CSV table of C-alpha atoms in Angstrom, one decimal:
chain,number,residue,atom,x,y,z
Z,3,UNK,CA,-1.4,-1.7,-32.8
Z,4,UNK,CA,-3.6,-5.0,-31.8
Z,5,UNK,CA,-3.8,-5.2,-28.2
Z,6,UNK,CA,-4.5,-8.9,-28.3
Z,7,UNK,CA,-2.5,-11.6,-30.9
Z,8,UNK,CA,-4.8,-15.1,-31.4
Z,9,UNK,CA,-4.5,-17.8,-32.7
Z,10,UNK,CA,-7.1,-18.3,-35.0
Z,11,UNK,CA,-7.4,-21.8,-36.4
Z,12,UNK,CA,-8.3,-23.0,-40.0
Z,13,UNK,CA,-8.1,-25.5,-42.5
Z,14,UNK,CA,-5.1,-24.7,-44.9
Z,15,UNK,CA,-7.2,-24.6,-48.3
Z,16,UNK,CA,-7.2,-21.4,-50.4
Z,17,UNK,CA,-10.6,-21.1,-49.8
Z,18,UNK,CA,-10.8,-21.8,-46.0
Z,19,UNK,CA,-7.5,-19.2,-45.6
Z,20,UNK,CA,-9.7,-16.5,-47.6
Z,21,UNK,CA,-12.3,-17.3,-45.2
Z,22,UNK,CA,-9.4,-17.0,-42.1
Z,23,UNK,CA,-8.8,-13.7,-44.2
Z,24,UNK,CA,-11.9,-12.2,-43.8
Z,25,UNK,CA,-12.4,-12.7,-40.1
Z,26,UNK,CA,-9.0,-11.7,-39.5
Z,27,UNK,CA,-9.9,-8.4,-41.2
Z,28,UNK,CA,-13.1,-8.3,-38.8
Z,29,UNK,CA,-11.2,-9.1,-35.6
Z,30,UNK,CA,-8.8,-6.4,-36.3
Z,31,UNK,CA,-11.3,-3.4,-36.0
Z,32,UNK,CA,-12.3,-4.8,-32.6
Z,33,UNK,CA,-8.3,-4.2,-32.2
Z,34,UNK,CA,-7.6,-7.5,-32.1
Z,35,UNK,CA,-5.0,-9.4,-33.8
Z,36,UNK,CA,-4.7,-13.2,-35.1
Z,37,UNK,CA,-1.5,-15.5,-36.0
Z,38,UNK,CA,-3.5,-18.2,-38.9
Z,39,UNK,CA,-2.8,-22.0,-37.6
Z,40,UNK,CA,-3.8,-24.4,-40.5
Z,41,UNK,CA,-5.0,-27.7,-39.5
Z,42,UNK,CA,-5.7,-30.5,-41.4
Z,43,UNK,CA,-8.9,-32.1,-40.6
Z,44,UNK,CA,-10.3,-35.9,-41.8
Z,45,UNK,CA,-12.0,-34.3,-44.7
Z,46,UNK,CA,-8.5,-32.9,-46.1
Z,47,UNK,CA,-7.0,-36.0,-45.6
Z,48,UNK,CA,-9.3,-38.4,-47.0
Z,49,UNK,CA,-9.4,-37.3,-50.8
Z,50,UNK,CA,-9.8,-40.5,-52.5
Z,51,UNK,CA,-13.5,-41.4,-51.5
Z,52,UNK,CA,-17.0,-39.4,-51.7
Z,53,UNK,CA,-18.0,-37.7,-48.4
Z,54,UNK,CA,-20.8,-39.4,-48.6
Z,55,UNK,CA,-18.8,-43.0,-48.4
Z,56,UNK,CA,-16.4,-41.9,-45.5
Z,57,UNK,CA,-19.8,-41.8,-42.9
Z,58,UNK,CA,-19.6,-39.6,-39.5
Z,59,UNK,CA,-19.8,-36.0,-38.8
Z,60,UNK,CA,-17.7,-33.1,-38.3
Z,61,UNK,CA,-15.2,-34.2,-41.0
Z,62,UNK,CA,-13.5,-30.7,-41.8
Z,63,UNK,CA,-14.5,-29.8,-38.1
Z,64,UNK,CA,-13.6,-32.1,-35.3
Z,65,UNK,CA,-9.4,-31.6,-35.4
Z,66,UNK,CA,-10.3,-28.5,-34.9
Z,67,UNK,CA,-12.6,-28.5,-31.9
Z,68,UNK,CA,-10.3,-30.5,-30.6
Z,69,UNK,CA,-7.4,-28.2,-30.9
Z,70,UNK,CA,-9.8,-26.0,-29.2
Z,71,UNK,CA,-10.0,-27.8,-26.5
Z,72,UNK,CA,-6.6,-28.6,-25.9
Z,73,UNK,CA,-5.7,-24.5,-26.0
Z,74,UNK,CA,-3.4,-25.1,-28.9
Z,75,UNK,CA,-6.0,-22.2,-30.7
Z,76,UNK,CA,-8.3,-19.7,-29.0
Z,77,UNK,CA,-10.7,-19.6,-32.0
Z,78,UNK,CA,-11.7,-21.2,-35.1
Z,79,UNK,CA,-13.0,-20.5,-38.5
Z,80,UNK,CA,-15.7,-22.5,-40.3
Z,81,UNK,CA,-17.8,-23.0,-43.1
Z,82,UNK,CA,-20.9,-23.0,-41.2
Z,83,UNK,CA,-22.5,-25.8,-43.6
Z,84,UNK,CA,-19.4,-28.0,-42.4
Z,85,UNK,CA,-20.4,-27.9,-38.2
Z,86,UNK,CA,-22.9,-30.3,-36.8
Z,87,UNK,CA,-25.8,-29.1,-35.1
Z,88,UNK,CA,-24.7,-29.9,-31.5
Z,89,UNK,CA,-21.7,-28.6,-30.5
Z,90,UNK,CA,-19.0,-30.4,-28.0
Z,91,UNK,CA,-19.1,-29.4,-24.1
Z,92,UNK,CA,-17.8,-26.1,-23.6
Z,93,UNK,CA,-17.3,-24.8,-27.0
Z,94,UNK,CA,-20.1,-22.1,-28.5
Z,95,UNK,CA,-20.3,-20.5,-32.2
Z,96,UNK,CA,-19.4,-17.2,-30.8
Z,97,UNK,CA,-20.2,-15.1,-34.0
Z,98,UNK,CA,-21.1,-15.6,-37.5
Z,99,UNK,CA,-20.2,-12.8,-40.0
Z,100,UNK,CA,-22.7,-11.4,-42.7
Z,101,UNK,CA,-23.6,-14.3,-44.7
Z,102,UNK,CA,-22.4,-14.4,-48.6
Z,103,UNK,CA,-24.6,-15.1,-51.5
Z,104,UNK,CA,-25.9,-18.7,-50.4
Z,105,UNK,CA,-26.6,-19.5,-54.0
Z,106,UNK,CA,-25.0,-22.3,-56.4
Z,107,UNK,CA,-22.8,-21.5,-59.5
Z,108,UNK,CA,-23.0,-23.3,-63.0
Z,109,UNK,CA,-19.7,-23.4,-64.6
Z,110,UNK,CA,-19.1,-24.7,-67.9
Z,111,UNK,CA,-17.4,-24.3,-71.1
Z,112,UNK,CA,-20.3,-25.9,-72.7
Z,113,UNK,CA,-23.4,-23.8,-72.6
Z,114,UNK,CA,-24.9,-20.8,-70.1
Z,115,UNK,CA,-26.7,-23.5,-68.0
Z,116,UNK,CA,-27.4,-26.8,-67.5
Z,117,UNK,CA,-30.4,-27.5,-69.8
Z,118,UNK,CA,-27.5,-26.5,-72.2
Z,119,UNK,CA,-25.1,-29.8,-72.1
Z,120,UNK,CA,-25.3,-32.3,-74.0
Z,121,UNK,CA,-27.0,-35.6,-73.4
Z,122,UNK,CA,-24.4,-37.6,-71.2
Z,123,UNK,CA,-22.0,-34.9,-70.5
Z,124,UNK,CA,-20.7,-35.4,-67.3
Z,125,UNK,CA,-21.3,-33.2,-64.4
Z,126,UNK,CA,-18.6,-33.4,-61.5
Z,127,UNK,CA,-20.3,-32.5,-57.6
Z,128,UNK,CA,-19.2,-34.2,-54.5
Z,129,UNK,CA,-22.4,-33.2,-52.8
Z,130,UNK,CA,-25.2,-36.2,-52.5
Z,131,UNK,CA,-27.7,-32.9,-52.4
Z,132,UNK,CA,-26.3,-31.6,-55.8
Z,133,UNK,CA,-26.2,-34.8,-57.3
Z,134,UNK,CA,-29.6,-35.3,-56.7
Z,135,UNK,CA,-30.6,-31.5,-57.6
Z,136,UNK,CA,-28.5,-32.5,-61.0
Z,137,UNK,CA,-30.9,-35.8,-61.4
Z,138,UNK,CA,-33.7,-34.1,-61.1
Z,139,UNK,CA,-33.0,-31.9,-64.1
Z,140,UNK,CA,-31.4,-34.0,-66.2
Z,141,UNK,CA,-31.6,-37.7,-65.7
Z,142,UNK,CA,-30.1,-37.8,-68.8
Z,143,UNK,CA,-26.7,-36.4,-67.4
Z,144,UNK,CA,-23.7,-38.7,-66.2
Z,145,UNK,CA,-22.7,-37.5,-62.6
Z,146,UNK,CA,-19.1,-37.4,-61.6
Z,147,UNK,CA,-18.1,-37.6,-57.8
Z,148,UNK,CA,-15.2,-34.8,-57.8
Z,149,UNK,CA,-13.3,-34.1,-54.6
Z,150,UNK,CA,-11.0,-31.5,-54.3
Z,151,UNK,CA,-10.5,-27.7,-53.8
Z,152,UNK,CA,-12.2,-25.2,-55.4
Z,153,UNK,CA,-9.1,-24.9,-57.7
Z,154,UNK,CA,-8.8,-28.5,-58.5
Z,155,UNK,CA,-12.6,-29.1,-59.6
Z,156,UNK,CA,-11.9,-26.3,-61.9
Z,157,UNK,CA,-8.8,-27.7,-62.8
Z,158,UNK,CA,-11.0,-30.9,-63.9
Z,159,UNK,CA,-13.3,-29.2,-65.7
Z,160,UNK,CA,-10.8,-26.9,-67.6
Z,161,UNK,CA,-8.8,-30.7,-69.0
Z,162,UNK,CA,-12.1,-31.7,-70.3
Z,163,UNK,CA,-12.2,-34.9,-67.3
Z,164,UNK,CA,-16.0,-33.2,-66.8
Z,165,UNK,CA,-18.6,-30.9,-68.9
Z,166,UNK,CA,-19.6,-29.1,-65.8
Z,167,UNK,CA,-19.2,-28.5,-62.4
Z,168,UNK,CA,-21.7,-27.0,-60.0
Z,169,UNK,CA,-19.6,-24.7,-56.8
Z,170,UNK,CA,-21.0,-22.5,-54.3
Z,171,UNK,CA,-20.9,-18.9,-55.5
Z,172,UNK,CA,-20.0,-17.8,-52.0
Z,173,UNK,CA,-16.6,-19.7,-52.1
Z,174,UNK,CA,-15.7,-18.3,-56.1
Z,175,UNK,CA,-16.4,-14.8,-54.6
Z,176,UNK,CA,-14.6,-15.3,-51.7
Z,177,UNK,CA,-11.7,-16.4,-53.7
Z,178,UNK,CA,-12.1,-13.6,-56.1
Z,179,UNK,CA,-13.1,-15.5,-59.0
Z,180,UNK,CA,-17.1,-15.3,-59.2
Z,181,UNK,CA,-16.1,-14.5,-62.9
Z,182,UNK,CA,-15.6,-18.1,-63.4
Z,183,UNK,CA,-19.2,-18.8,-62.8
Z,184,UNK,CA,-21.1,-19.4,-65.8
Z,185,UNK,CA,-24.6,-18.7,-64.5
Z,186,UNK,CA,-25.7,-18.8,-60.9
Z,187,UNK,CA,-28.6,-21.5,-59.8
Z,188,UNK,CA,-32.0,-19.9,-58.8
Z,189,UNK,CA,-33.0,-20.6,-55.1
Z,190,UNK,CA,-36.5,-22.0,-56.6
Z,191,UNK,CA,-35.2,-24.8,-58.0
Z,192,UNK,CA,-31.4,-25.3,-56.6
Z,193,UNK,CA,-32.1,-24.3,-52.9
Z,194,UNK,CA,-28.7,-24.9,-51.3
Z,195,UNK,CA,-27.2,-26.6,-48.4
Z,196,UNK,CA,-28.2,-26.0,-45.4
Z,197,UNK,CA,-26.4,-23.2,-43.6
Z,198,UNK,CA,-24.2,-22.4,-47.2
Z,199,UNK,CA,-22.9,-19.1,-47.3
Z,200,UNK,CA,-21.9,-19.0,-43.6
Z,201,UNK,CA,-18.5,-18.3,-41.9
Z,202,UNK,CA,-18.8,-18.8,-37.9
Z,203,UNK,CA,-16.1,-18.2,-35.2
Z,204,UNK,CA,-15.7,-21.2,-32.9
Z,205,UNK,CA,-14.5,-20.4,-29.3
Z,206,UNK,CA,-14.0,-22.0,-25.4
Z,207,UNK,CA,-17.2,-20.5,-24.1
Z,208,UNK,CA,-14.9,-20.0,-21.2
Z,209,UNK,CA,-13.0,-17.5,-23.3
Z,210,UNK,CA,-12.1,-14.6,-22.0
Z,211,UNK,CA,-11.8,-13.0,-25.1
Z,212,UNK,CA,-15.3,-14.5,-26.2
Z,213,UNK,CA,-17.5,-11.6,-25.3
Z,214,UNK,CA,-15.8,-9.5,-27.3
Z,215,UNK,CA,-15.6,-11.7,-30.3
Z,216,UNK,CA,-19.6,-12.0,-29.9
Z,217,UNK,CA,-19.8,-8.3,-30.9
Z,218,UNK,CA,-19.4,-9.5,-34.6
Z,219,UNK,CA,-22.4,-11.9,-34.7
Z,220,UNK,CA,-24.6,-10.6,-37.5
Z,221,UNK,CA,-27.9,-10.4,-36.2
Z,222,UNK,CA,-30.0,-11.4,-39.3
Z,223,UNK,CA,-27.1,-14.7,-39.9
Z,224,UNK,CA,-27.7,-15.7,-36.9
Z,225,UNK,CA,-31.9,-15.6,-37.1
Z,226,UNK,CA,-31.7,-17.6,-40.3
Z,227,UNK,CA,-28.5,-20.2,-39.0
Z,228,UNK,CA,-30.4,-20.9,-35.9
Z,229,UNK,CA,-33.3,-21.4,-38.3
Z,230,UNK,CA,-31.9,-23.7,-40.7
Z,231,UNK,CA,-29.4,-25.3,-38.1
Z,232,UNK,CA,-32.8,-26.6,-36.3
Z,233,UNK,CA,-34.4,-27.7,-39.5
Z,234,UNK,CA,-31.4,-29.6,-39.9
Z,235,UNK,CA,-31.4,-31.2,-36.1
Z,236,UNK,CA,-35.3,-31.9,-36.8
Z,237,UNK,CA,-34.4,-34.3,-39.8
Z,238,UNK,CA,-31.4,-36.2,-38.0
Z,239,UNK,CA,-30.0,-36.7,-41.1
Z,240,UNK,CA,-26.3,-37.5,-42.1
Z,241,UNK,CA,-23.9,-36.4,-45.1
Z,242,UNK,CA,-25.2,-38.8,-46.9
Z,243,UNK,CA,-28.8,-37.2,-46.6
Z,244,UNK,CA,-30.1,-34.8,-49.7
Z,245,UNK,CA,-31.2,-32.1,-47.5
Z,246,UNK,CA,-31.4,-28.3,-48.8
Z,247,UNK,CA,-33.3,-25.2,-47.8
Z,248,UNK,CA,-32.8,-21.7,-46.4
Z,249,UNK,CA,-34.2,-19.4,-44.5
Z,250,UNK,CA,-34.7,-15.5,-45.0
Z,251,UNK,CA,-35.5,-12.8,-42.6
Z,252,UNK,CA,-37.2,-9.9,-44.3
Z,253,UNK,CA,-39.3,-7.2,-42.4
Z,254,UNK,CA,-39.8,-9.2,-39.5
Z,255,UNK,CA,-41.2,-12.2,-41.1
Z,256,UNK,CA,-39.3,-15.4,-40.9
Z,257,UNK,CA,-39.5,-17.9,-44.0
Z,258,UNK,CA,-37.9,-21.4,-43.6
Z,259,UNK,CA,-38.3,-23.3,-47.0
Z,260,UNK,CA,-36.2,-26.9,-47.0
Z,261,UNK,CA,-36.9,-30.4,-49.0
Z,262,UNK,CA,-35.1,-33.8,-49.1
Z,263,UNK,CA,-34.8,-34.7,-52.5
Z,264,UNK,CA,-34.8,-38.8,-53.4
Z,265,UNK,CA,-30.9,-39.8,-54.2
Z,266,UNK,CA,-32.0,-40.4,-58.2
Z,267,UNK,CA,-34.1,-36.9,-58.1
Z,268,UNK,CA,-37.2,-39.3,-58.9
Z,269,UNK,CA,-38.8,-37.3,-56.2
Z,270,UNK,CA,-38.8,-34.8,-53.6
Z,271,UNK,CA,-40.6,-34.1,-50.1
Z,272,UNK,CA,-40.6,-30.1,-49.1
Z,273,UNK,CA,-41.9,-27.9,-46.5
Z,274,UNK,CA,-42.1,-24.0,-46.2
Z,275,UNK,CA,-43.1,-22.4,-43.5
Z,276,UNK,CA,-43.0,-18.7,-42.1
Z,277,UNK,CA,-43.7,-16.7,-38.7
Z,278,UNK,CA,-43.7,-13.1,-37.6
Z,279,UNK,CA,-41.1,-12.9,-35.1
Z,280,UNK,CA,-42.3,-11.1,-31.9
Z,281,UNK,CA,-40.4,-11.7,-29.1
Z,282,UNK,CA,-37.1,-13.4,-28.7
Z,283,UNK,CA,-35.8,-13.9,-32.1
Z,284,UNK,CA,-33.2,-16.5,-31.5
Z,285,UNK,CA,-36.2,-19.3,-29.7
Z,286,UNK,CA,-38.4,-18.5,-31.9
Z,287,UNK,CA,-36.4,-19.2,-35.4
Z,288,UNK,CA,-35.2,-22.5,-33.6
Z,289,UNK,CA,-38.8,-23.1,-33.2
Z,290,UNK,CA,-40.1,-22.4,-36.7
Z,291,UNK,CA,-37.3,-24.4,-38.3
Z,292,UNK,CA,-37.7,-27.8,-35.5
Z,293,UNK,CA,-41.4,-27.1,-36.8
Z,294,UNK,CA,-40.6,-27.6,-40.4
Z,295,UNK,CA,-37.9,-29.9,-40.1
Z,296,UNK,CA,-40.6,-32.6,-38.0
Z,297,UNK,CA,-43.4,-31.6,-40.2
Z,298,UNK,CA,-41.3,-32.9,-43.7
Z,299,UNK,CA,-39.7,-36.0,-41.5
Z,300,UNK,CA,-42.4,-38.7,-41.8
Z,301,UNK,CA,-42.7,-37.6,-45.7
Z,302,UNK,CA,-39.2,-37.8,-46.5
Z,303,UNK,CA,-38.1,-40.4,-44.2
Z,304,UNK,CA,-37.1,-42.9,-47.1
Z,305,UNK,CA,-34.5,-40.7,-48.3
Z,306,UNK,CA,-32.8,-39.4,-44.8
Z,307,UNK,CA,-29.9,-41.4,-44.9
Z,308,UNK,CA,-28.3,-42.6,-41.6
């Protein structure tokens, strides 16, 4: 029996409550328990216009933090692609789990991949970085802003109101349906968003339950996050930025690739770098990746959006 019973906040989705799922599953072998609180955040609410078009930061984050900080929930689940770089006062990521496959999925009715559809089919992202991955390829392609759950851009494509739609594969296996996928994107030429993949626990640092919680942080997640995360501070750029790239942490070597893509794909600025870490891990990933991240700034400067 759970010693402890949290309250773990989370955005009600299906795919955010298999998220709440899996960390509930991970809290409960450090004997604790959690009671799921959805909250709806801005991003939920506002359905009706790109992501891109609605401006700010921390759109499926901030009614969270802020229940946080008024103690109606003593931690909070994320999709770590979803959290701004700097954090409010008194708040910490206190763990992130081991990080899903941060690739993107094809799915279509219509061919294997995307060099398969049709001149003009219509491809349905919300994502200003997919769309202009999708541009890239295929200028040829009509792009379709589609918000929605996982299940409802399926939905969409499954009517016929799109050819294709491009997911992340983390969130079709989370939900159990990585079946769906059609083919998934290779990382050489679809590198994802920026921290993708990621599920983070979001406590007071004040917590007293905190220090426990910490003993879930992933070691090699959190090299890579702290990687990309300043890459991502570096740039300064906004939702409405194409910015991808990852990092990976093999054998001690850390590799940092990331580019901002121009909105039409008519162009593309990218950086990769990589370091043999040495002594503490944690500075010197946020190092490598505020090194890339300044070093591809002046060359992609036209396309970071503010």
């Amino acid at each position: 029996m759970p010693k402890s019973i949290l309250r773990l906040g989370t955005r009600g989705s299906p795919l955010a409550l298999a998220q709440a799922s899996i960390v509930r599953e991970a809290l409960s072998r450090l004997d604790i328990g959690c009671e799921l609180v959805p909250v709806k955040t801005s991003g939920d609410r506002i359905q009706d216009r790109p992501l891109a078009a609605v401006g700010g930061k921390g759109l499926f984050t901030k009614e969270l933090e802020d229940a946080l900080l008024r103690n109606d929930i003593d931690m909070a689940v994320h999709s770590m692609k979803d959290v701004p770089v700097v954090l409010p006062p008194g708040l910490e990521i206190a763990a992130l789990l081991p990080r899903e496959d941060i690739r993107d999925a094809f799915v279509s009715h219509h061919g294997a991949c995307l060099a398969d559809l049709a001149s003009g089919a219509r491809v349905g992202t919300s994502s200003v970085r997919r769309q202009a991955q999708v541009a890239r390829a295929r200028a040829d392609l009509e792009i379709v802003s589609l918000r929605g759950n996982v299940d409802t851009r399926l939905a969409k494509l499954d009517c016929g109101e799109v050819d294709a739609v491009i997911l992340a594969f983390a969130g079709l296996k989370r939900l159990g349906i990585e079946s769906r996928a059609t083919s998934v994107l290779p990382l050489a030429e679809w590198p994802p968003a920026l921290s993708q993949g990621a599920i983070g626990i979001e406590m007071r640092s004040n917590s007293e339950h905190a220090s426990v919680v910490r003993n879930l942080n992933d070691g090699t997640a959190a090299i890579c996050l702290t990687c990309e995360r300043a890459f991502q501070a570096a740039l300064d750029g906004s939702c409405m930025s194409p910015i991808a790239g990852f990092a990976q942490f093999v054998g001690g070597i850390l590799r940092m690739r990331g580019e901002v893509i121009a909105p039409d794909g008519s162009g593309a600025a990218e950086v990769t770098l990589e370091r043999v870490l040495s002594g503490d891990a944690s500075s010197e990933a946020a190092a490598l990746g505020m090194e890339a991240g300044l070093k591809l700034k002046p060359r992609a400067e036209q396309w970071l959006a503010r």
